[in-house]
Coordinates of C-alpha atoms in Angstrom, one line a residue:
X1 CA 0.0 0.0 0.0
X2 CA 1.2 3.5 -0.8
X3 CA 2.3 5.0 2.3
X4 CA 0.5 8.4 3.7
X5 CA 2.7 11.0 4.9
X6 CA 2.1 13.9 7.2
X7 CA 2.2 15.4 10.6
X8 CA -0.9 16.0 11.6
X9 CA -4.2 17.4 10.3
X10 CA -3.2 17.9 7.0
X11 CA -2.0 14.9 5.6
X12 CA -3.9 15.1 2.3
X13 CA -3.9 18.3 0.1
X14 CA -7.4 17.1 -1.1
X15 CA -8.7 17.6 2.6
X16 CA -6.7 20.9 3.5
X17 CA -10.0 22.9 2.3
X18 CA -11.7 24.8 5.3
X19 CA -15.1 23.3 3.9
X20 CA -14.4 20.2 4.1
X21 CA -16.9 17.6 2.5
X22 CA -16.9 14.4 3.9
X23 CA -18.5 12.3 1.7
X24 CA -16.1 13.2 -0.9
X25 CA -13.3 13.4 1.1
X26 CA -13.9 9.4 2.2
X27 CA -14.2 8.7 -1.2
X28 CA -10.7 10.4 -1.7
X29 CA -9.1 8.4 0.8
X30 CA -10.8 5.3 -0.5
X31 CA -9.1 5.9 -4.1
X32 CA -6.2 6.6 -3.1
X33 CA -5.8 2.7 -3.3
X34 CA -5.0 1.2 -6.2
X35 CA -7.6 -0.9 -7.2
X36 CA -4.9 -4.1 -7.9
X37 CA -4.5 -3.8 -4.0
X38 CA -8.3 -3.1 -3.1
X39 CA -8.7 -6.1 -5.4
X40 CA -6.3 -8.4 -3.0
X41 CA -7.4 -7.4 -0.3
X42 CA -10.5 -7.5 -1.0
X43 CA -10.0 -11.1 -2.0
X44 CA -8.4 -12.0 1.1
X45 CA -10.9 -11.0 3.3
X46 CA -13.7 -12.7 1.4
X47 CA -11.5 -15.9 1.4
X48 CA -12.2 -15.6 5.4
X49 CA -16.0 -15.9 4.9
X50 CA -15.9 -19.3 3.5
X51 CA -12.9 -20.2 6.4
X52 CA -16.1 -19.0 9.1
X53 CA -18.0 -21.8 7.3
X54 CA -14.8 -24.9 7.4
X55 CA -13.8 -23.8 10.8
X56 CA -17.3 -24.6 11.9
X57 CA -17.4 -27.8 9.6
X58 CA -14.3 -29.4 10.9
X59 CA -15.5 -29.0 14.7
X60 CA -18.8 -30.2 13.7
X61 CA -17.2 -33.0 11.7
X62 CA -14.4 -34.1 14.6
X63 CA -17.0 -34.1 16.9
X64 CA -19.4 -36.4 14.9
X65 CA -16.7 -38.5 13.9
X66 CA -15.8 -39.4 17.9
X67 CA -19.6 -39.9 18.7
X68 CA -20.2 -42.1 16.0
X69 CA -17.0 -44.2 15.7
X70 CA -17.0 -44.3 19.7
X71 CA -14.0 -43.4 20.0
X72 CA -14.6 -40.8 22.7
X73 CA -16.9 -43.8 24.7
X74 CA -13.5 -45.4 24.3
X75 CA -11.3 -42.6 25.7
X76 CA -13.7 -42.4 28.5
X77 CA -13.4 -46.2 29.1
X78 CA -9.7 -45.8 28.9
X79 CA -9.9 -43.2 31.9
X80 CA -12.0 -45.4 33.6
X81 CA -9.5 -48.1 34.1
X82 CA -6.9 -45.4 34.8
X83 CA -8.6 -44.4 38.0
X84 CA -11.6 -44.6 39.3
X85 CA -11.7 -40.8 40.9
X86 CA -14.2 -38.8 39.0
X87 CA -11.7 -35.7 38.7
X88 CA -8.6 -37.2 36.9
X89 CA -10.9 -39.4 34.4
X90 CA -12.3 -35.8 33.6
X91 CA -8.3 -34.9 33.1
X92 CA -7.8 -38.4 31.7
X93 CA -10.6 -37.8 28.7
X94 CA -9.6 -34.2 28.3
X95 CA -5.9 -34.6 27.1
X96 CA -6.2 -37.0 24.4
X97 CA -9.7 -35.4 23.1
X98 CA -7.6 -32.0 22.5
X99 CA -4.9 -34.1 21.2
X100 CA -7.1 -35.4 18.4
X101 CA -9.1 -32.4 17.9
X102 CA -5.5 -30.4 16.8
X103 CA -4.2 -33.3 15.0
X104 CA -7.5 -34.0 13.0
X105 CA -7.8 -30.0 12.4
X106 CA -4.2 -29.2 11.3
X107 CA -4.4 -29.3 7.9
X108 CA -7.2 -26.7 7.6
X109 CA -5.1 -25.0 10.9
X110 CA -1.8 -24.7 8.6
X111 CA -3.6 -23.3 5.3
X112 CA -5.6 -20.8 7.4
X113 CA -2.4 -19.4 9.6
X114 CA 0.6 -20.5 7.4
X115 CA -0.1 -20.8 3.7
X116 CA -2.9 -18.7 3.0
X117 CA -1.1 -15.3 5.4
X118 CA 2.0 -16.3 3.0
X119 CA 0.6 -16.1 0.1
X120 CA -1.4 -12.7 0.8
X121 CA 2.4 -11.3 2.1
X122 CA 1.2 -11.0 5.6
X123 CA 3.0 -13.8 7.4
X124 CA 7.0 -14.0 8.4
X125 CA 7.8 -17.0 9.8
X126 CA 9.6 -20.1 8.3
X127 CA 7.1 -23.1 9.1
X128 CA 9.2 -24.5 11.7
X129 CA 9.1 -21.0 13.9
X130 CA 5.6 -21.3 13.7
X131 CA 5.5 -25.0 14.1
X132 CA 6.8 -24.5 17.3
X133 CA 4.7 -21.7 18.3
X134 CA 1.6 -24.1 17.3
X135 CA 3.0 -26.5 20.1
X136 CA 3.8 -23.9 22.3
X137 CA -0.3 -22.7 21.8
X138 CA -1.1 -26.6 22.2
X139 CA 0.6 -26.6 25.6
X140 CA -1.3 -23.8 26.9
X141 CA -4.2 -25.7 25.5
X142 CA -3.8 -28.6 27.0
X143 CA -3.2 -26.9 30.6
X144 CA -6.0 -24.9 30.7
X145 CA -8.5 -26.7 28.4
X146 CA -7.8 -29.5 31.2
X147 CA -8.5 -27.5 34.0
X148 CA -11.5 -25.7 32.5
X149 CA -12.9 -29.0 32.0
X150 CA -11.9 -30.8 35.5
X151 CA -14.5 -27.6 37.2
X152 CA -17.0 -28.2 34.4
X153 CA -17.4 -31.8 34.5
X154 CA -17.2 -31.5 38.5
X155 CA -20.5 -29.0 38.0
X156 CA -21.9 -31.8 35.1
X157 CA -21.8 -33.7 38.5
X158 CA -23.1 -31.8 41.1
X159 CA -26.2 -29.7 39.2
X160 CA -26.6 -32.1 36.5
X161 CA -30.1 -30.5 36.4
X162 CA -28.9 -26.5 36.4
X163 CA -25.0 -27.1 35.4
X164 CA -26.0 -24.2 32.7
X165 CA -26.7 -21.6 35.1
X166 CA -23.3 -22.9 37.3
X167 CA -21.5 -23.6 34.2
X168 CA -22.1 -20.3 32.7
X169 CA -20.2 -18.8 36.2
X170 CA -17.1 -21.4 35.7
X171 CA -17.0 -19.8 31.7
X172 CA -16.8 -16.7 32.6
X173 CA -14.0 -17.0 35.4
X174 CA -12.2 -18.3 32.6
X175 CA -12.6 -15.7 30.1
X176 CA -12.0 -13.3 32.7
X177 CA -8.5 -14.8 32.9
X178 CA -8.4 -15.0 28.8
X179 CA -9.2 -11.3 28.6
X180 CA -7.4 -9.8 31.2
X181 CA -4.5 -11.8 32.6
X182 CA -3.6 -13.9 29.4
X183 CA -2.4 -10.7 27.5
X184 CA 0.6 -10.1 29.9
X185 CA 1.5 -13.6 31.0
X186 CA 0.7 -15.5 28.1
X187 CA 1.7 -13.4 25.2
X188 CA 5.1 -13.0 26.6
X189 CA 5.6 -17.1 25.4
X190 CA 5.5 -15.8 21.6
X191 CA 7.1 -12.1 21.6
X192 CA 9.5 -9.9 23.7
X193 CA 8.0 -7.1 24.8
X194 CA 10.7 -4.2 25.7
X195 CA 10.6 -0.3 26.8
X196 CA 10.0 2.0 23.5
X197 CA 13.5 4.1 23.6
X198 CA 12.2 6.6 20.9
X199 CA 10.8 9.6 23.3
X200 CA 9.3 11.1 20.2
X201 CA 7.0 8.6 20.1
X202 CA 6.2 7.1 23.7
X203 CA 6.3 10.3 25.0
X204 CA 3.0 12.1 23.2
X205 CA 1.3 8.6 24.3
X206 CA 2.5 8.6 27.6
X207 CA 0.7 12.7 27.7
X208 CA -2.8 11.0 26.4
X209 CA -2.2 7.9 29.0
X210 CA -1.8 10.5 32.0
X211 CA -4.4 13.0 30.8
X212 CA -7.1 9.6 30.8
X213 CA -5.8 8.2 34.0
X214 CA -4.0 5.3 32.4
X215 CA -1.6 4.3 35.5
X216 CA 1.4 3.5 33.1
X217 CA 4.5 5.0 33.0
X218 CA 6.3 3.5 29.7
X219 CA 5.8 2.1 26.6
X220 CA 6.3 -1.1 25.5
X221 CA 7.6 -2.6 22.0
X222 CA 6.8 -5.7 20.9
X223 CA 8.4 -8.1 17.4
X224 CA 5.2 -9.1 15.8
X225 CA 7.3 -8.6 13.0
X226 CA 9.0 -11.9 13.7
X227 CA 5.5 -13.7 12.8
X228 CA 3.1 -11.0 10.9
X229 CA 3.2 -8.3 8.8
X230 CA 0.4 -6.4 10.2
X231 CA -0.3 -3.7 12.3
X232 CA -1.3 -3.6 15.9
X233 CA -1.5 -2.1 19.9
X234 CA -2.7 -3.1 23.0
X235 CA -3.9 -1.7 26.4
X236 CA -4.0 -4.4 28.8
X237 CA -3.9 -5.4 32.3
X238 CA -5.6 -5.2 35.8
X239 CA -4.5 -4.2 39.2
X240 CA -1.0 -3.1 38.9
X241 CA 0.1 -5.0 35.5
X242 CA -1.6 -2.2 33.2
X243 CA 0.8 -2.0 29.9
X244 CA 1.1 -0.4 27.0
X245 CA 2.6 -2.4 23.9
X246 CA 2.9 -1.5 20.1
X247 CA 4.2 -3.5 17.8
X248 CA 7.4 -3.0 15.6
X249 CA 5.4 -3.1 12.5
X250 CA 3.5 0.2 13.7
X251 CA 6.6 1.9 14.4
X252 CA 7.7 0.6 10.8
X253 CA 4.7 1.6 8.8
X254 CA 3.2 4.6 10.6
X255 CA 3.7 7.8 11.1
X256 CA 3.5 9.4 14.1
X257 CA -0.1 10.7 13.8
X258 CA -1.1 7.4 12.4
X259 CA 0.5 6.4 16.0
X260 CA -1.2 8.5 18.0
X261 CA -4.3 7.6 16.7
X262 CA -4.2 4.0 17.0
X263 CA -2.8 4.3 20.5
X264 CA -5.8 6.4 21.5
X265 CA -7.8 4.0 19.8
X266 CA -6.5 1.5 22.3
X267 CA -6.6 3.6 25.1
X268 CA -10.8 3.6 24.6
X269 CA -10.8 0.3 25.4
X270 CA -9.3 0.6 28.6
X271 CA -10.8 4.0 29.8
X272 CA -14.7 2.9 28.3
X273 CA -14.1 -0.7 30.3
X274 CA -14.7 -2.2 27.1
X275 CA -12.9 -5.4 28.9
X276 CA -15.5 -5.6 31.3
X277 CA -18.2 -4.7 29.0
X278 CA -17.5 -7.5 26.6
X279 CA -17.4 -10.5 29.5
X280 CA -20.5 -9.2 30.5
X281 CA -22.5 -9.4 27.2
X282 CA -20.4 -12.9 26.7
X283 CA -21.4 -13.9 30.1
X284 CA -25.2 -13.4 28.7
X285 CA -24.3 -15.1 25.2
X286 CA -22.9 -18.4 27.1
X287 CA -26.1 -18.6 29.0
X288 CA -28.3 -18.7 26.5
X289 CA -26.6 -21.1 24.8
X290 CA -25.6 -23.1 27.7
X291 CA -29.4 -23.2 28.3
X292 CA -29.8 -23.9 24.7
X293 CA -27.2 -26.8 24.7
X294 CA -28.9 -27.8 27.7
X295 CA -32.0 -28.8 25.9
X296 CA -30.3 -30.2 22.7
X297 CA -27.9 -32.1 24.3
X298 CA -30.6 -34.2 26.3
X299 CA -33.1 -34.3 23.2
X300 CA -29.7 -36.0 21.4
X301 CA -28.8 -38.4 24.1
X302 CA -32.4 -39.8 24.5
X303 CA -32.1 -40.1 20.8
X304 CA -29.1 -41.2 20.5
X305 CA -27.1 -42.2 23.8
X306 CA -27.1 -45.8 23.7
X307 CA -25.5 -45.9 19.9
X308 CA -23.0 -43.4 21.1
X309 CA -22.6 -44.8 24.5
X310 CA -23.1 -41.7 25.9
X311 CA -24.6 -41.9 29.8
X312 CA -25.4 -38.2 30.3
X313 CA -24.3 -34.7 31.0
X314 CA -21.6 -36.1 33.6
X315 CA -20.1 -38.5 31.5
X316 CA -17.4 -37.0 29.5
X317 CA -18.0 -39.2 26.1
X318 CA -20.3 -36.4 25.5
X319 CA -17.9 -33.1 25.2
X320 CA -17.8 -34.0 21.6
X321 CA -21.4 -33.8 21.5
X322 CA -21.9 -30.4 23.6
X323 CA -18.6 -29.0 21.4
X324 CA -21.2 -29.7 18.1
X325 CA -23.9 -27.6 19.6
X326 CA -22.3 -24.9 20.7
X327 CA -20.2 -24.1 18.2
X328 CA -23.3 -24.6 15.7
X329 CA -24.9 -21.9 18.5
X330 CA -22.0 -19.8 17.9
X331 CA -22.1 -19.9 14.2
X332 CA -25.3 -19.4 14.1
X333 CA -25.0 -16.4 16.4
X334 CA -21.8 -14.8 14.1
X335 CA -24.0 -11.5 13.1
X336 CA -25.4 -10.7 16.8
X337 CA -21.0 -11.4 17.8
X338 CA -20.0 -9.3 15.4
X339 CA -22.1 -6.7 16.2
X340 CA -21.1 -6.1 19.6
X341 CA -17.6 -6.5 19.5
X342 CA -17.9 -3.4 16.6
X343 CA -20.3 -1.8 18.6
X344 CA -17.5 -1.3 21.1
X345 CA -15.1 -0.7 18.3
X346 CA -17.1 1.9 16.9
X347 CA -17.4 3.6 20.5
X348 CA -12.6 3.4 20.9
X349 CA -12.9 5.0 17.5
X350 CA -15.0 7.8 18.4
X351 CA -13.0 8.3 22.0
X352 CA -9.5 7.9 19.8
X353 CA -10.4 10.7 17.5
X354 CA -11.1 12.6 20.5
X355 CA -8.3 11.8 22.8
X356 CA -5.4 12.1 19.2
X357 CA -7.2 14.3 17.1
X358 CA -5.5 13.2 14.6
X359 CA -8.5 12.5 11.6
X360 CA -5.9 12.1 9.0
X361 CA -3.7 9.8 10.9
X362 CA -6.7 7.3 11.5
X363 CA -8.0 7.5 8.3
X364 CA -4.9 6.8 6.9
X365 CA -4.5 3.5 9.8
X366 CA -7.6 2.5 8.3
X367 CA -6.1 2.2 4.6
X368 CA -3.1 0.1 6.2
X369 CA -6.0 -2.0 7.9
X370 CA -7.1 -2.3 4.6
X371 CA -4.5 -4.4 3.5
X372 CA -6.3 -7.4 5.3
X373 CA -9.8 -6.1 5.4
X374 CA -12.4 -5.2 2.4
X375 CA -12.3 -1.7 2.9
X376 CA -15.5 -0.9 1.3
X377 CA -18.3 -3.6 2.1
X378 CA -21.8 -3.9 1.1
X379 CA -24.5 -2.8 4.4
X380 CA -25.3 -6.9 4.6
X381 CA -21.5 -7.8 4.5
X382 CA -20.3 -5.4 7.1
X383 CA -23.2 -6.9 9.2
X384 CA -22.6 -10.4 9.2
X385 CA -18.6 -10.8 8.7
X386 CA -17.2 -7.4 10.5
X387 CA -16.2 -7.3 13.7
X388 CA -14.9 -4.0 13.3
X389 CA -15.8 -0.7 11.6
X390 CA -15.1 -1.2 8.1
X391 CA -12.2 1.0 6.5
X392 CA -15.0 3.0 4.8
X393 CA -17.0 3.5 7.8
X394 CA -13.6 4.6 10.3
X395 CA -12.6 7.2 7.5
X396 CA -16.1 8.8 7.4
X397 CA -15.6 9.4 11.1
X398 CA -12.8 11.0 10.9
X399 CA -13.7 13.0 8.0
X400 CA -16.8 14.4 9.7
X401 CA -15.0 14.7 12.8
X402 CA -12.5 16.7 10.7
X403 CA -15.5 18.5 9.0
X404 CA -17.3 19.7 12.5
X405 CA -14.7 20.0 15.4
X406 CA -12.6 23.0 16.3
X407 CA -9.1 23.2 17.4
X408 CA -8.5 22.9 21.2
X409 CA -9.3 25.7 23.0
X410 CA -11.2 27.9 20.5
X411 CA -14.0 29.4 21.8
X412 CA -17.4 29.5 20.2
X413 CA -17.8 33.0 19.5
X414 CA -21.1 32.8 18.0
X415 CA -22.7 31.1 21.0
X416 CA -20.6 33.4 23.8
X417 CA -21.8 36.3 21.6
X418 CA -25.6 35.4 22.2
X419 CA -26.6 34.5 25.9
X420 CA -30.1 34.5 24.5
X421 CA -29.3 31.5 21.3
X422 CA -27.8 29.5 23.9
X423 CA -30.0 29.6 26.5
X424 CA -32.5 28.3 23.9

């Protein structure tokens, strides 16, 4: 993509006009793209449409392979004769059911996150860097898939008749630790995260962080560029391990508007409690379908248990059957996902532009965003598939923020100059 220079507000002559259109002047940005690369990328994110559909189709598959071979009434046989304490046949079932599921989804796992990112010029890494990284992923996996399931089953046995309220509880916990604790001591496994040492740069972020009570007091760098080619920031954290991370690839492509803007962008997140928002609307989405499951999975075991040898809710031959209908629930429910997350998306933007004020640096983030995502989708598209403002939509913003806002500290004369219009 051609790169966007500038230092601020100003970046594009076509926008330097005091009436500023923004209809037009999205449609400027948009073409400033050649179309061979709207073309690819458009392409590329497409592509990911149909991968929604095989993702789904290999679970579902995998899991209807293990019910109806019996393989997984074999598993759970096999942990049976291990031990005969409830727990560790829960651990005993859990392990080699993961194993199978990552060997059995591999192939699709290797052209979704190897081939296909190499041959769109997004991906790094030599296959065995990210082999390893794969196993380092399966670890983790394995850990705290294991455990997750251990509490679970152990609530399969104790509410076998309202595990989906008390199960619901146990998911969240969990997700709680995947939203908020896994981005500092997790992530660490793949990247090195070091201080920024270009004051230039941290320092303007640093200003936004203390002006929006962000208790941080440096920034952090992180290689992505060992494993992607894309852009990307974070504000994570709780209760003292708050950080701030860019990647190298932003201090690469961007300028430092461009920066500024996607830091604030991040910074939304943190001050709007986006983190806590989203487990709470997720908390809500795994009890319906928890409930949901609830009432499928016993309509399918009454069907068919006994050719699946499947006992009941506690017996854990039948994770491959709730893994079918949830994930089924979940792709059903892609649209209602989507929205949210972009709701809260939508909601950093608008605090980012804000915070920055940098219009011109985030619409030109958005055409580097581009690069991976359609940049101008149909109404329906951007609906069902984005789970994030498209480019079009994030440039419009900022060109109507651009079109209506003031500089800082200009007074409205025409208001302070009429007691009587503004009392209206």
């Amino acid at each position: 993509m051609d790169k966007i220079t500038g230092t601020g507000n100003d970046s594009l002559p076509l926008q330097q006009s005091t009436s500023l259109d923004p209809a037009a002047a999205t449609q400027a940005w948009l073409e400033s793209v050649p179309k061979y690369k709207r073309e690819k990328s458009d392409a590329y994110f497409k592509g990911g449409y149909w991968l929604i559909l095989w993702n789904y189709l290999v679970v579902a598959g995998i899991s209807i392979l293990l019910l109806s071979s019996r393989i997984s009434a074999r598993l759970r046989d096999f942990a049976e004769r291990l031990t005969r304490y409830k727990t560790l046949q829960a651990a005993c079932y859990t392990v080699p059911y993961l194993l199978f599921a990552f060997v059995l989804s591999f192939p699709l796992n290797v052209y979704e996150h190897f081939i296909r990112e190499h041959q769109y010029g997004l991906a790094t890494q030599s296959f065995p860097a990210w082999f390893r990284e794969q196993l380092i992923g399966l670890g983790i996996t394995l850990i705290g898939g294991t455990i997750f399931l251990i509490v679970l089953y152990a609530v399969f046995r104790r509410a076998p008749k309202t595990w989906w309220v008390w199960g619901t509880g146990v998911a969240v916990v969990f997700s709680f630790v995947s939203l908020f604790i896994a981005p500092v001591f997790i992530e660490p496994l793949f990247n090195t995260y070091k201080p920024l040492t270009k004051p230039e740069i941290s320092e303007p972020i640093l200003v936004m962080a203390r002006a929006n009570q962000i208790p941080v007091k440096q920034v952090f760098e992180v290689d992505a560029s060992r494993q992607t080619t894309r852009v990307s920031a974070n504000v994570s954290g709780i209760l003292g391990t708050t950080r701030i991370a860019l990647n190298d690839n932003l201090l690469k492509q961007c300028t430092v508007p461009e920066i500024r803007a996607v830091m604030a962008h991040e910074m939304g997140h943190y001050v709007l409690n986006h983190g806590a928002k989203l487990l709470t609307y997720l908390g809500i989405s795994i009890l319906i379908g928890f409930a949901l499951t609830r009432i499928l999975f016993d309509a399918a075991v009454g069907r068919l248990g006994a050719r699946w040898e499947v006992r009941g809710i506690a017996d854990p031959a039948g994770l491959p059957l709730l893994a079918l209908i949830f994930c089924t629930l979940l792709f059903l429910a892609t649209p209602l996902l989507n929205t949210v997350v972009r709701v809260t998306e939508r909601e950093a933007d608008a605090f980012g532009i804000n915070t920055a004020r940098e219009p011109d640096g985030m619409a030109a983030v958005a055409l580097k965003l581009g690069v991976y995502r359609k940049l101008n989708p149909t109404p329906i598209e951007e609906f069902i598939f984005y789970d994030h403002p498209s480019g079009r939509a994030r440039i419009r913003m900022a060109m109507d923020w651009k079109a209506a806002n003031l500089p800082a500290g200009e007074d409205l004369k025409s208001e302070s100059q009429n007691p009587k219009q503004t009392a209206e």
